[in-house]
mmCIF file of C-alpha atoms in Angstrom:
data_model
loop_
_atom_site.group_PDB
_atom_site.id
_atom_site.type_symbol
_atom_site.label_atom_id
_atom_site.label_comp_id
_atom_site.label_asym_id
_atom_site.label_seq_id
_atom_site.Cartn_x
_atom_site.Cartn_y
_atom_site.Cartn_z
ATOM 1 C CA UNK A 1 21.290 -25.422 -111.826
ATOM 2 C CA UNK A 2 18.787 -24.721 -109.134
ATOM 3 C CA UNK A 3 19.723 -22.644 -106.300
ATOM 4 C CA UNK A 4 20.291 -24.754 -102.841
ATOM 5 C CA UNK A 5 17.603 -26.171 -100.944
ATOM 6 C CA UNK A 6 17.007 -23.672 -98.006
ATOM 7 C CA UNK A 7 18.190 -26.235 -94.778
ATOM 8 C CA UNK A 8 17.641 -25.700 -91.290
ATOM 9 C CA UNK A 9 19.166 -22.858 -90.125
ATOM 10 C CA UNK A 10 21.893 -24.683 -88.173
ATOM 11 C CA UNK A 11 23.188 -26.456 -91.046
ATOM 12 C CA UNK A 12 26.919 -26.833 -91.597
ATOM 13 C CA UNK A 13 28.654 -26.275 -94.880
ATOM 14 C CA UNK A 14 29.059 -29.517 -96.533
ATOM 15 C CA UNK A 15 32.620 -30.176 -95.355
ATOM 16 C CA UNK A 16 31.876 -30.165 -91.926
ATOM 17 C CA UNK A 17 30.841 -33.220 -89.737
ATOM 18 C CA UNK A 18 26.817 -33.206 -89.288
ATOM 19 C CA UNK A 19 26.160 -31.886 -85.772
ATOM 20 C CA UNK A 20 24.055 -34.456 -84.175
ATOM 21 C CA UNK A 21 22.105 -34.583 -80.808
ATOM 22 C CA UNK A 22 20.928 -37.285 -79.743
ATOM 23 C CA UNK A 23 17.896 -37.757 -77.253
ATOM 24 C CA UNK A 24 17.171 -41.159 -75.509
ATOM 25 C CA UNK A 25 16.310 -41.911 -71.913
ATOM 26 C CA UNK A 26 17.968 -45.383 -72.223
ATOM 27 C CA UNK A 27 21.914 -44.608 -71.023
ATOM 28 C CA UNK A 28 22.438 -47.726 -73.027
ATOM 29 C CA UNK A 29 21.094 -46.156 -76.333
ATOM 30 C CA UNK A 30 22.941 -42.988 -76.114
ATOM 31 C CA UNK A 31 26.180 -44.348 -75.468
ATOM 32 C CA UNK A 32 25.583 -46.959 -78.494
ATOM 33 C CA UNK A 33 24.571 -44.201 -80.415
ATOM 34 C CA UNK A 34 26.719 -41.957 -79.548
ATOM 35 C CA UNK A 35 29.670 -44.464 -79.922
ATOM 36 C CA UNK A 36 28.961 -45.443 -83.383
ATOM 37 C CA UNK A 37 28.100 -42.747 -85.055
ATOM 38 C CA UNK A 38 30.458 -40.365 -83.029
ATOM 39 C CA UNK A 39 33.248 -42.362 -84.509
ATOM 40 C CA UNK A 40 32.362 -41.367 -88.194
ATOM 41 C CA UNK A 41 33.978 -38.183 -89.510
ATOM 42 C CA UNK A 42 30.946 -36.929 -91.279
ATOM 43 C CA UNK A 43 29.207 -36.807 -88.066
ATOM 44 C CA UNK A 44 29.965 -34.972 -84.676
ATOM 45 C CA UNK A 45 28.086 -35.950 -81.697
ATOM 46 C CA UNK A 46 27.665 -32.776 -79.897
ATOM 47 C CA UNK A 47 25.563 -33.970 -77.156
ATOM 48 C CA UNK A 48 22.894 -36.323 -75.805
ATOM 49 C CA UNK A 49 19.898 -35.858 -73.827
ATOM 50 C CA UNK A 50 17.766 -38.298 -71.593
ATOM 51 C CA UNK A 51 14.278 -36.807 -72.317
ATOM 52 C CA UNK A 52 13.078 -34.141 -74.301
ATOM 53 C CA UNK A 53 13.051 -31.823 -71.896
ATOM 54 C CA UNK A 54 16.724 -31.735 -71.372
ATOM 55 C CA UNK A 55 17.061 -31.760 -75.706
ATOM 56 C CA UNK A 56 14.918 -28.484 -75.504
ATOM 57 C CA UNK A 57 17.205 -27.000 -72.971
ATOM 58 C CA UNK A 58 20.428 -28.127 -75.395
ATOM 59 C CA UNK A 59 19.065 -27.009 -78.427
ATOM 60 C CA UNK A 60 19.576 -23.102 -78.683
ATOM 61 C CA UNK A 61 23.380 -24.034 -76.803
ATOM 62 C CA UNK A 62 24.323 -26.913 -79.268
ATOM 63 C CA UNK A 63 22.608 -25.991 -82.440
ATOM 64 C CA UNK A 64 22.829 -29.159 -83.704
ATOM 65 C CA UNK A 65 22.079 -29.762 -87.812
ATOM 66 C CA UNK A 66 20.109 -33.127 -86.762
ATOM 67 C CA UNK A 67 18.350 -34.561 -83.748
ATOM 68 C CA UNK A 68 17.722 -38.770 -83.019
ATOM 69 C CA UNK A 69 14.121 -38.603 -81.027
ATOM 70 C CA UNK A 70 13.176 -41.614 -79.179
ATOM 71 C CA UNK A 71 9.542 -41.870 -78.697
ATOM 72 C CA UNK A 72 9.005 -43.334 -75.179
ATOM 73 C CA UNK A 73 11.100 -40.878 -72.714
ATOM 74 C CA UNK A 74 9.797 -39.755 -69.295
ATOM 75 C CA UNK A 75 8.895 -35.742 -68.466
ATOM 76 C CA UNK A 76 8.381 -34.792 -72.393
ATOM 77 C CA UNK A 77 7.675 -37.778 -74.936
ATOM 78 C CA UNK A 78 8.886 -37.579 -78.199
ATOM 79 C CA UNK A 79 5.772 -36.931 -80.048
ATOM 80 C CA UNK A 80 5.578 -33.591 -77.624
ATOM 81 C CA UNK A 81 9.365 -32.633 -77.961
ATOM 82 C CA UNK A 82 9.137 -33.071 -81.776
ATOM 83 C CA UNK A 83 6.174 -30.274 -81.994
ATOM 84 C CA UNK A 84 7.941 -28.152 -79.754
ATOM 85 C CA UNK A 85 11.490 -28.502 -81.947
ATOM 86 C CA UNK A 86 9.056 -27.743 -85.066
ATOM 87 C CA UNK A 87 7.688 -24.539 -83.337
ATOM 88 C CA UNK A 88 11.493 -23.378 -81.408
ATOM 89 C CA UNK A 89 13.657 -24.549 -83.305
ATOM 90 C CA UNK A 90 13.110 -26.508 -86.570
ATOM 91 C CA UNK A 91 15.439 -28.027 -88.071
ATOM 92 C CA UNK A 92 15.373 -31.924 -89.278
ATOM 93 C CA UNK A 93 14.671 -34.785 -86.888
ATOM 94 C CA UNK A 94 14.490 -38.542 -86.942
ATOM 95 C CA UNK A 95 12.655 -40.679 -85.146
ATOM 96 C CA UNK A 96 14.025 -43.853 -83.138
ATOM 97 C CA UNK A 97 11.107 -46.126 -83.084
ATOM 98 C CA UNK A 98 10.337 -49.777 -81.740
ATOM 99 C CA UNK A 99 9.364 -52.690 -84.339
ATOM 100 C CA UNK A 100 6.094 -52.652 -82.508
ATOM 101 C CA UNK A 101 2.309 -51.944 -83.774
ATOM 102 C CA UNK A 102 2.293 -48.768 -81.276
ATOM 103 C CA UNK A 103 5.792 -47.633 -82.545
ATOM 104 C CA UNK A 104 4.126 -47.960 -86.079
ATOM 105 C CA UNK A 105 1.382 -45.709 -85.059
ATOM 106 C CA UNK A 106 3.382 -43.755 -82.967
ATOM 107 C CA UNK A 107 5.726 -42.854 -85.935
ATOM 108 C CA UNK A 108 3.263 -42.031 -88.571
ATOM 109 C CA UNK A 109 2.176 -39.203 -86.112
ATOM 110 C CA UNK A 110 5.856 -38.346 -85.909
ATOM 111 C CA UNK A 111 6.496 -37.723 -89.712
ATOM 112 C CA UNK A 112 2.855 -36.353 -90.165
ATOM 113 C CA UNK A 113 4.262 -33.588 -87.662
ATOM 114 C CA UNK A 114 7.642 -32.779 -89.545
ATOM 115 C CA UNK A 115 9.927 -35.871 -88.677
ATOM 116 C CA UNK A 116 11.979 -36.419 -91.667
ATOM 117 C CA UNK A 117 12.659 -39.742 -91.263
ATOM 118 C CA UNK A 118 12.569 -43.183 -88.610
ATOM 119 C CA UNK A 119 14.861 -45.545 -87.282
ATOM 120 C CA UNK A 120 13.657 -48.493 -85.741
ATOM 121 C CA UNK A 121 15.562 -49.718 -82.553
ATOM 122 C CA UNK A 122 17.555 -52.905 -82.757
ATOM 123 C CA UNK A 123 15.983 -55.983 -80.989
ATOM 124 C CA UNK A 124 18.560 -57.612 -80.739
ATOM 125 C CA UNK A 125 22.442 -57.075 -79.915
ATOM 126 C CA UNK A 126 23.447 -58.611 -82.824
ATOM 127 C CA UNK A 127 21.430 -55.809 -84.559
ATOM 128 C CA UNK A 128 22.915 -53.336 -83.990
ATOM 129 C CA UNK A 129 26.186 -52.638 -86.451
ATOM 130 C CA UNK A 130 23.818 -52.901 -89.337
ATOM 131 C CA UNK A 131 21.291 -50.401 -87.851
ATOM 132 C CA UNK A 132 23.806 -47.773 -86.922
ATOM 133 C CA UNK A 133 24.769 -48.177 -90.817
ATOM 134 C CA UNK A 134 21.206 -47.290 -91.585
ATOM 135 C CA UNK A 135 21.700 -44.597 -89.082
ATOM 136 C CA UNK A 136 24.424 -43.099 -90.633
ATOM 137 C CA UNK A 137 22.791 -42.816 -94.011
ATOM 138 C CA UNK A 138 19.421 -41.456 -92.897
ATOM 139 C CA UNK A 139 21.095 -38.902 -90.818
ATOM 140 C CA UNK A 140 23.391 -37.399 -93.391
ATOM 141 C CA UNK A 141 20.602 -37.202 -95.854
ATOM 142 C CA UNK A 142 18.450 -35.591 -93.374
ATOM 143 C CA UNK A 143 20.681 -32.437 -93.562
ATOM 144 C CA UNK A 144 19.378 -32.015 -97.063
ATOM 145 C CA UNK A 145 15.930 -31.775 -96.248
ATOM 146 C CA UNK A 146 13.696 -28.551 -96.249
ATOM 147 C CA UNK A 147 11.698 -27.953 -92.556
ATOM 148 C CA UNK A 148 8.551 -25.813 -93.106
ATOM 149 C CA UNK A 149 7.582 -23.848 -90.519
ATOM 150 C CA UNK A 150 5.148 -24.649 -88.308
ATOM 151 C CA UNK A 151 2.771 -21.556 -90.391
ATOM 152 C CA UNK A 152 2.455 -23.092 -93.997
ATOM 153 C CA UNK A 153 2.676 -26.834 -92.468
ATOM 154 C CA UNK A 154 -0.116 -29.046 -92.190
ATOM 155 C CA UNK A 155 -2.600 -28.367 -89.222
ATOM 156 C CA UNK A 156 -4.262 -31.021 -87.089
ATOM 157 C CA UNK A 157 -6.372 -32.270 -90.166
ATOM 158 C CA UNK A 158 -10.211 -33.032 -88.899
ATOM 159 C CA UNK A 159 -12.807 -35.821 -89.959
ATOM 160 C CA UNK A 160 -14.015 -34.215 -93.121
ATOM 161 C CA UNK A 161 -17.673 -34.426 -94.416
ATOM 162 C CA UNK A 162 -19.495 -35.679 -96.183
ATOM 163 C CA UNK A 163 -16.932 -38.845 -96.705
ATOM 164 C CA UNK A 164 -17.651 -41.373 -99.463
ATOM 165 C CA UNK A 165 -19.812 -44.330 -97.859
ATOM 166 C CA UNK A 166 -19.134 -47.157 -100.293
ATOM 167 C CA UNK A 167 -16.377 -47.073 -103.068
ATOM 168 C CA UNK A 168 -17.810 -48.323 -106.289
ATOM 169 C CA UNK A 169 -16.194 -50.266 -108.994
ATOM 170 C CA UNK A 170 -14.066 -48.326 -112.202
ATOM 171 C CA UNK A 171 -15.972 -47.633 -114.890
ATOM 172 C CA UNK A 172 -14.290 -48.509 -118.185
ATOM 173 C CA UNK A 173 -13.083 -47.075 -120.207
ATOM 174 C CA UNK A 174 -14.316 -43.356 -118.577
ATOM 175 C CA UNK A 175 -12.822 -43.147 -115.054
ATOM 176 C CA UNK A 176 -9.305 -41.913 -114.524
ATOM 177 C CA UNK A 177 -7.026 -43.764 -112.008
ATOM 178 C CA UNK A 178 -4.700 -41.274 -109.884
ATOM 179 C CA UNK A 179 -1.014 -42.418 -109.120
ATOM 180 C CA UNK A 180 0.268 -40.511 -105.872
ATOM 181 C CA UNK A 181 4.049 -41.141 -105.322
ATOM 182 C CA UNK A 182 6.097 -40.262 -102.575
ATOM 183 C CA UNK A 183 9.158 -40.639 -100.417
ATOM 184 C CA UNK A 184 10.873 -38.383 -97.698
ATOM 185 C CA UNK A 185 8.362 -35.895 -96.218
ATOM 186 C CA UNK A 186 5.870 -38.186 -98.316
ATOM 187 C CA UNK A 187 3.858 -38.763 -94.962
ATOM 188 C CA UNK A 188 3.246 -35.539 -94.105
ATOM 189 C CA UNK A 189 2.722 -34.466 -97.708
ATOM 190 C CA UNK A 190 -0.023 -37.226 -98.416
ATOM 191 C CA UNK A 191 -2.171 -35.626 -94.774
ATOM 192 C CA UNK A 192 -2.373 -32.250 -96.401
ATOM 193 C CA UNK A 193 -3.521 -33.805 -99.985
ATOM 194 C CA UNK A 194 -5.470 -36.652 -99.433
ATOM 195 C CA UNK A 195 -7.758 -35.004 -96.896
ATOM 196 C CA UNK A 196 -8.198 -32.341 -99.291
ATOM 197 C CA UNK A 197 -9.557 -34.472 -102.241
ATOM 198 C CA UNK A 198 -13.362 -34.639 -102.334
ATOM 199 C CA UNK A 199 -15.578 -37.450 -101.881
ATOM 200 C CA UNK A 200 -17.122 -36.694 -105.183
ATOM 201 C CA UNK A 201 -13.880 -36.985 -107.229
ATOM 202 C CA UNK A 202 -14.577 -39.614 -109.782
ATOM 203 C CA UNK A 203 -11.177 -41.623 -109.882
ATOM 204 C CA UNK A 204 -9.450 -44.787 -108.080
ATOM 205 C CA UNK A 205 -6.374 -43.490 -106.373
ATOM 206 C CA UNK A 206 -3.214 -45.602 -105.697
ATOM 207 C CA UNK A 207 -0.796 -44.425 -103.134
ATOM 208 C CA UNK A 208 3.223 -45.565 -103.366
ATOM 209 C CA UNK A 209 5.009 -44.476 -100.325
ATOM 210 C CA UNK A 210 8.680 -45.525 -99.631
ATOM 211 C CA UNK A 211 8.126 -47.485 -96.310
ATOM 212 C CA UNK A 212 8.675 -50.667 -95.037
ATOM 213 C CA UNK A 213 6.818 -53.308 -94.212
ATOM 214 C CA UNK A 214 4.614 -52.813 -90.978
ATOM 215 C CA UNK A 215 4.253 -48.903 -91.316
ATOM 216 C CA UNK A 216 2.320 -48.328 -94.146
ATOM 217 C CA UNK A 217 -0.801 -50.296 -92.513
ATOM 218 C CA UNK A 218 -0.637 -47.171 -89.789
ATOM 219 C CA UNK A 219 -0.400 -44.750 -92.922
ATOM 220 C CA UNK A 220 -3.402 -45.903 -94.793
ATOM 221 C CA UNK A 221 -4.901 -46.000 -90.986
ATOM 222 C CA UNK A 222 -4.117 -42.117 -90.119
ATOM 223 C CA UNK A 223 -5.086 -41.395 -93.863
ATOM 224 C CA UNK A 224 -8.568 -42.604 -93.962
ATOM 225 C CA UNK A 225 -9.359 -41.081 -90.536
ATOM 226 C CA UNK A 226 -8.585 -37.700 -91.693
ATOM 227 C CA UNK A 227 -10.124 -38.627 -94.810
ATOM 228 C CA UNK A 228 -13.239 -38.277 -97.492
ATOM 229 C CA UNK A 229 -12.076 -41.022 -99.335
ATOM 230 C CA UNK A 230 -11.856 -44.725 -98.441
ATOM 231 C CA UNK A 231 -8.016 -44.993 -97.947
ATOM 232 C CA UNK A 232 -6.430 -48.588 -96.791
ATOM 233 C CA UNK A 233 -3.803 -50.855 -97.355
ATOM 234 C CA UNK A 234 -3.850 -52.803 -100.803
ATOM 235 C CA UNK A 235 -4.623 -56.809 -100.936
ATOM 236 C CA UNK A 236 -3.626 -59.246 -103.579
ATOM 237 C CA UNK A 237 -6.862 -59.172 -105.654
ATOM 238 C CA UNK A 238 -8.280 -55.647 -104.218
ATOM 239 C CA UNK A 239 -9.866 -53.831 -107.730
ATOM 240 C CA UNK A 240 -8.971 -50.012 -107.895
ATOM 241 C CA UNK A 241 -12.526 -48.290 -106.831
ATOM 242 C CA UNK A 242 -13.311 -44.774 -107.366
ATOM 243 C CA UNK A 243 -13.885 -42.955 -104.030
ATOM 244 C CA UNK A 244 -11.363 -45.182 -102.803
ATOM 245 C CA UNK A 245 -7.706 -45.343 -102.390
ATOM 246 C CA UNK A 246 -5.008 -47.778 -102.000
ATOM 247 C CA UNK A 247 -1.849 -47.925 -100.273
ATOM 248 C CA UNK A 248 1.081 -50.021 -101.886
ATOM 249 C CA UNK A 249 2.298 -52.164 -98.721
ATOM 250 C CA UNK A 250 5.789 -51.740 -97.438
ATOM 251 C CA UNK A 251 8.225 -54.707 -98.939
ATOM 252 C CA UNK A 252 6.329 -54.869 -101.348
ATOM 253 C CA UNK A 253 5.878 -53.998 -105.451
ATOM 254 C CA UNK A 254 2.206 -53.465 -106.548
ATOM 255 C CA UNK A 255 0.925 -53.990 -109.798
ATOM 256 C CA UNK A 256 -2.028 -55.244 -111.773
ATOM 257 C CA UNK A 257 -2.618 -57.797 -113.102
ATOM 258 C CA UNK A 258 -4.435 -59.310 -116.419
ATOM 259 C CA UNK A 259 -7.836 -59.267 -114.425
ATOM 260 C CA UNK A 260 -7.201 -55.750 -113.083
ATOM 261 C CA UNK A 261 -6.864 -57.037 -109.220
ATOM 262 C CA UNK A 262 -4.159 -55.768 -107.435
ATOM 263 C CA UNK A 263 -1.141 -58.115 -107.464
ATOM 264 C CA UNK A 264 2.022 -57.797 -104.787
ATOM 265 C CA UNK A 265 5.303 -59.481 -104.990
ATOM 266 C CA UNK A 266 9.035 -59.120 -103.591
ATOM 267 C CA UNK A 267 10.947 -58.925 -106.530
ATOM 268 C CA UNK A 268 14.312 -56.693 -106.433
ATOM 269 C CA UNK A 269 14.331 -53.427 -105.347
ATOM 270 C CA UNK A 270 13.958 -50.586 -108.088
ATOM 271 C CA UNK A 271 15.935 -47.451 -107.388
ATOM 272 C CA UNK A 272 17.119 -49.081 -104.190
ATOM 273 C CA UNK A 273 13.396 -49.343 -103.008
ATOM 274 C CA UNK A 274 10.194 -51.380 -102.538
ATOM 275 C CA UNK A 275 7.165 -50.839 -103.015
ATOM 276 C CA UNK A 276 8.891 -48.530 -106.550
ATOM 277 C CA UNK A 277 6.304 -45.884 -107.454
ATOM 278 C CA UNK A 278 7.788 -46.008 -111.359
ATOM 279 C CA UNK A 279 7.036 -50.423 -110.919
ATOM 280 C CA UNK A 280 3.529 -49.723 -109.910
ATOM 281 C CA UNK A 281 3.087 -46.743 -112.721
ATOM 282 C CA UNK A 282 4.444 -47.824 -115.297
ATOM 283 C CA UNK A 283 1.612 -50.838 -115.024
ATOM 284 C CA UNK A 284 -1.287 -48.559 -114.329
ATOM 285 C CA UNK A 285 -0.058 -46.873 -117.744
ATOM 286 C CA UNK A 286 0.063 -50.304 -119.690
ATOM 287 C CA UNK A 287 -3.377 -51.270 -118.453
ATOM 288 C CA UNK A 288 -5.056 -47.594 -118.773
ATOM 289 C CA UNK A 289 -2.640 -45.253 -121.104
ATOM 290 C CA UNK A 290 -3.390 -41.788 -120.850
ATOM 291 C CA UNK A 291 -6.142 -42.395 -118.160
ATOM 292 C CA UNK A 292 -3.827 -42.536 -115.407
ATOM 293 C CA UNK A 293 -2.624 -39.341 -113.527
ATOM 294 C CA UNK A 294 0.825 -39.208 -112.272
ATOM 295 C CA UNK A 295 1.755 -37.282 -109.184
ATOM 296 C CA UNK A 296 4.942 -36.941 -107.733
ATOM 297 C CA UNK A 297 5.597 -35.588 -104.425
ATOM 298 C CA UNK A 298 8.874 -34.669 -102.335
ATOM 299 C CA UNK A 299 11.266 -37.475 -102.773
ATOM 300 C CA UNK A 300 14.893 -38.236 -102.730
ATOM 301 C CA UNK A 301 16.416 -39.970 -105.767
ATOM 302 C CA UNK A 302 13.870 -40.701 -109.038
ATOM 303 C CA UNK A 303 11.722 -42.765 -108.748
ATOM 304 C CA UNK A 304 8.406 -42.205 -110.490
ATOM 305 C CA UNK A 305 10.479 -40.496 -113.253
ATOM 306 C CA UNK A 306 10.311 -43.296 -115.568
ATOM 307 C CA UNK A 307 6.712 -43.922 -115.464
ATOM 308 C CA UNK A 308 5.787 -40.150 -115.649
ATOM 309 C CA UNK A 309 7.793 -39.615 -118.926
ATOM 310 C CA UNK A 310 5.875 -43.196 -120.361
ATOM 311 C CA UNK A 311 2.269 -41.583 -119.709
ATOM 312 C CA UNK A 312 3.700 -37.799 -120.729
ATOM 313 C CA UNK A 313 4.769 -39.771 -124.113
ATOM 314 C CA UNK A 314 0.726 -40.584 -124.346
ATOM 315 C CA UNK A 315 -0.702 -37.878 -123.931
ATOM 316 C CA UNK A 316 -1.108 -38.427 -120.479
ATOM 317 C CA UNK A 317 -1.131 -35.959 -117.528
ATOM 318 C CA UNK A 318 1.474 -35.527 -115.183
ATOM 319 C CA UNK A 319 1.457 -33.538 -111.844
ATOM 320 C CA UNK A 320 5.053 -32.690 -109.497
ATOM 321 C CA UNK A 321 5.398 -30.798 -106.564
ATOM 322 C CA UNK A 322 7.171 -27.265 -106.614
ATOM 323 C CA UNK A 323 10.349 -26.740 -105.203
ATOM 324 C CA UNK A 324 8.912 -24.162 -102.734
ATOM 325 C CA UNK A 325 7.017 -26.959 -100.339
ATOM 326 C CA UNK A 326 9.105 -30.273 -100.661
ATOM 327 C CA UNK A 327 10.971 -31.566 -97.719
ATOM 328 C CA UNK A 328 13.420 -33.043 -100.490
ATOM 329 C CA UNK A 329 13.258 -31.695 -103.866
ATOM 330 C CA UNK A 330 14.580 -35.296 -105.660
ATOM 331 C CA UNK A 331 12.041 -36.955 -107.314
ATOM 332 C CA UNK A 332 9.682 -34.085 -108.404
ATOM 333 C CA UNK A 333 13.318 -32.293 -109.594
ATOM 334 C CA UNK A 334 14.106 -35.177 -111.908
ATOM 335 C CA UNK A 335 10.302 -35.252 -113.651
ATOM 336 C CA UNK A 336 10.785 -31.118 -114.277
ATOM 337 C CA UNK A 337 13.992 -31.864 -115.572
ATOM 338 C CA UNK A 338 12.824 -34.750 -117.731
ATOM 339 C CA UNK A 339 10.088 -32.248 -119.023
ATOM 340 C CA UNK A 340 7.400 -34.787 -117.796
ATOM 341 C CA UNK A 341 5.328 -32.576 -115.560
ATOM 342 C CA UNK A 342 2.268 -30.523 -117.415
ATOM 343 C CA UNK A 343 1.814 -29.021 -113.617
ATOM 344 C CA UNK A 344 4.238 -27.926 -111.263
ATOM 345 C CA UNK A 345 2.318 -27.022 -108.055
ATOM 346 C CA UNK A 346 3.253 -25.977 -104.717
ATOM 347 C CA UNK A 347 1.295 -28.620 -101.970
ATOM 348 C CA UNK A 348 -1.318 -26.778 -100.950
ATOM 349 C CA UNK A 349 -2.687 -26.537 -104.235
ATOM 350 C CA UNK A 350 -1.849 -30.337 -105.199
ATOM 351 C CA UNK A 351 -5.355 -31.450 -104.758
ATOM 352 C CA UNK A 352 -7.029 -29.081 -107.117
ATOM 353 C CA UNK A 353 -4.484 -30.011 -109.560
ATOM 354 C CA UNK A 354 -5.364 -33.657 -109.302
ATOM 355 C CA UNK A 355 -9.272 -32.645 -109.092
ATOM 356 C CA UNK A 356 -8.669 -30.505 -112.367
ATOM 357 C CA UNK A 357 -6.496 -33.066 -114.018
ATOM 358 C CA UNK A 358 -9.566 -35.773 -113.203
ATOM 359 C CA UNK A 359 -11.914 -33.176 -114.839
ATOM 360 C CA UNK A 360 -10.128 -32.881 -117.718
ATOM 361 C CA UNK A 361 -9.296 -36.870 -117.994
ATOM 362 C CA UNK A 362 -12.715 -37.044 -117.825
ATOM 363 C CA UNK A 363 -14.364 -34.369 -120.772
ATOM 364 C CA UNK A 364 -11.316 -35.690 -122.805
ATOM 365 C CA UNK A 365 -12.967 -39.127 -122.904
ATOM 366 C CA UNK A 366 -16.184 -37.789 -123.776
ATOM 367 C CA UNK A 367 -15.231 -35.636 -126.578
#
């Protein structure tokens, strides 16, 4: 067995309640939060805040294994407090955040920066039970996750150049396609390796992130921005393009169909989620066989495992993240342990695996 995931440096052995803080200037919030989740014996409300700045003053006094961030708080917003917690103190946060287009935006900054996962606020009264039981969940399985500090994490990533002007269609049968899967940390994983990729790399990319519906849009958004590629959200009947990539939306599974366009639909959940990285892989692989390029990325759970031990049977090439740099070593864990992965690559040097793995793909075909 693998030795423990390194947590944050507050965390409790596992038979003790999760030490939670929670941070909200709405007195109505914290008490409901507090309430509800305080009343669970896995978890031990240890304090609440009304802005960040009082949560940065509680910190070092509380040590709390997990802090709830709201976004909108007066003094110090959330986006600010959640750098500073990264810097002073990091340890695993999640993110309260409103159903809105802003609070989609707004959180896709927040997990870019080290925010392990988001809650979004109940609209309604009637709401709440059933979000406080998605709480619960997110917050306990936070304490597994690995914080990078602020040295080796991702730094304010910068319009890069020269960026690919106009995607152009797959050649067949040469060009390779390039799966990216991710879930937990996936975010902030996919705005150190997709800004890394070149415009020149000669491959149609497809990018399955566990999200829901309404956040991924604001993924593909921050993606392409920081971007050489062409990144955006996939469209029934989009065609993969290389120089371009596209984002499976949230809700939704994403396959291809018998024309190669881009098909979505709503069918069950696979491993509990949807969009399923192994749904959407395992029909790249039946359309293109050993010209698809798996890569898994931090991840609770196994998803992607399925797919990636399909194209390994090929011949195919399959890429997982090392131990050393995921947030949650799941996913990428159960492809080693399958003995799916030809590459096992800490993140930083994840896109020059996938540019070698292209390369390769590539002179393969030609030989």
């Amino acid at each position: 067995m693998p030795a423990p995931l390194p947590l944050s440096p507050s965390q409790s052995p596992a038979a003790q309640p999760v030490r939670l803080l929670v941070v909200d200037d709405s007195a109505f919030m914290r008490f409901t939060i507090s309430q509800h989740l305080g009343s669970r014996a896995e978890i031990n409300v240890v304090g609440a805040a009304r802005d960040g700045q009082e949560a940065l003053e509680m910190i070092p006094a509380l040590n709390p294994d997990v802090v709830t961030l709201d976004v909108e708080m007066p003094r110090l917003d959330g986006i600010s407090t959640l750098r500073e917690i990264m810097a002073r103190f990091p340890r695993p946060v999640v993110m309260l955040s409103s159903l809105t287009r802003e609070g989609a935006v707004t959180t896709i900054q927040a997990l870019t920066l080290g925010a392990v996962d988001f809650i979004a606020k109940p609209e309604r009264q009637l709401d709440i039970q059933s979000v406080m039981e998605e709480a619960a969940g997110k917050i306990l399985r936070a304490t597994r996750a690995r914080i990078r500090p602020p040295a080796v994490a991702l730094a304010a990533a910068q319009p890069a150049q020269p960026v690919v002007e106009k995607p152009v269609r797959l050649r067949l049968p040469s060009d390779p396609v390039v799966l990216i899967g991710s879930s937990t940390g996936g975010p902030r994983a996919l705005n150190e390796v997709i800004p890394a990729l070149s415009a020149s790399i000669p491959a149609a990319l497809v990018i399955v992130q566990h999200m829901p519906a309404g956040f991924t849009h604001s993924l593909a958004e921050r993606l392409n921005a920081t971007s050489r590629l062409k990144v955006r959200e996939a469209q029934p009947g989009d065609r993969l393009m290389v120089g371009q990539a596209l984002v499976a939306p949230g809700g939704f599974h994403l396959l291809l169909d018998d024309n190669d366009q881009v098909a979505l639909n709503q069918n069950s959940p696979v491993h509990g989620v949807r969009p399923s990285i192994d749904v959407t892989l395992t029909s790249l692989v039946q359309r293109y066989g050993r010209r698809v390029i798996s890569v898994i990325l931090t991840g609770m759970g196994s998803d992607g495992t399925n797919g990636s031990v399909l194209l390994s049977s090929l011949g195919g090439t399959v890429i997982a993240e090392h131990e050393s740099t995921c947030v949650v070593w799941g996913m990428p864990r159960s492809v080693v342990e399958k003995h799916a992965a030809n590459v096992v690559a800490p993140l930083p040097d994840v896109a020059t695996a996938i540019e070698q793995a292209v390369r390769q793909n590539m002179k393969e075909k030609l030989s």
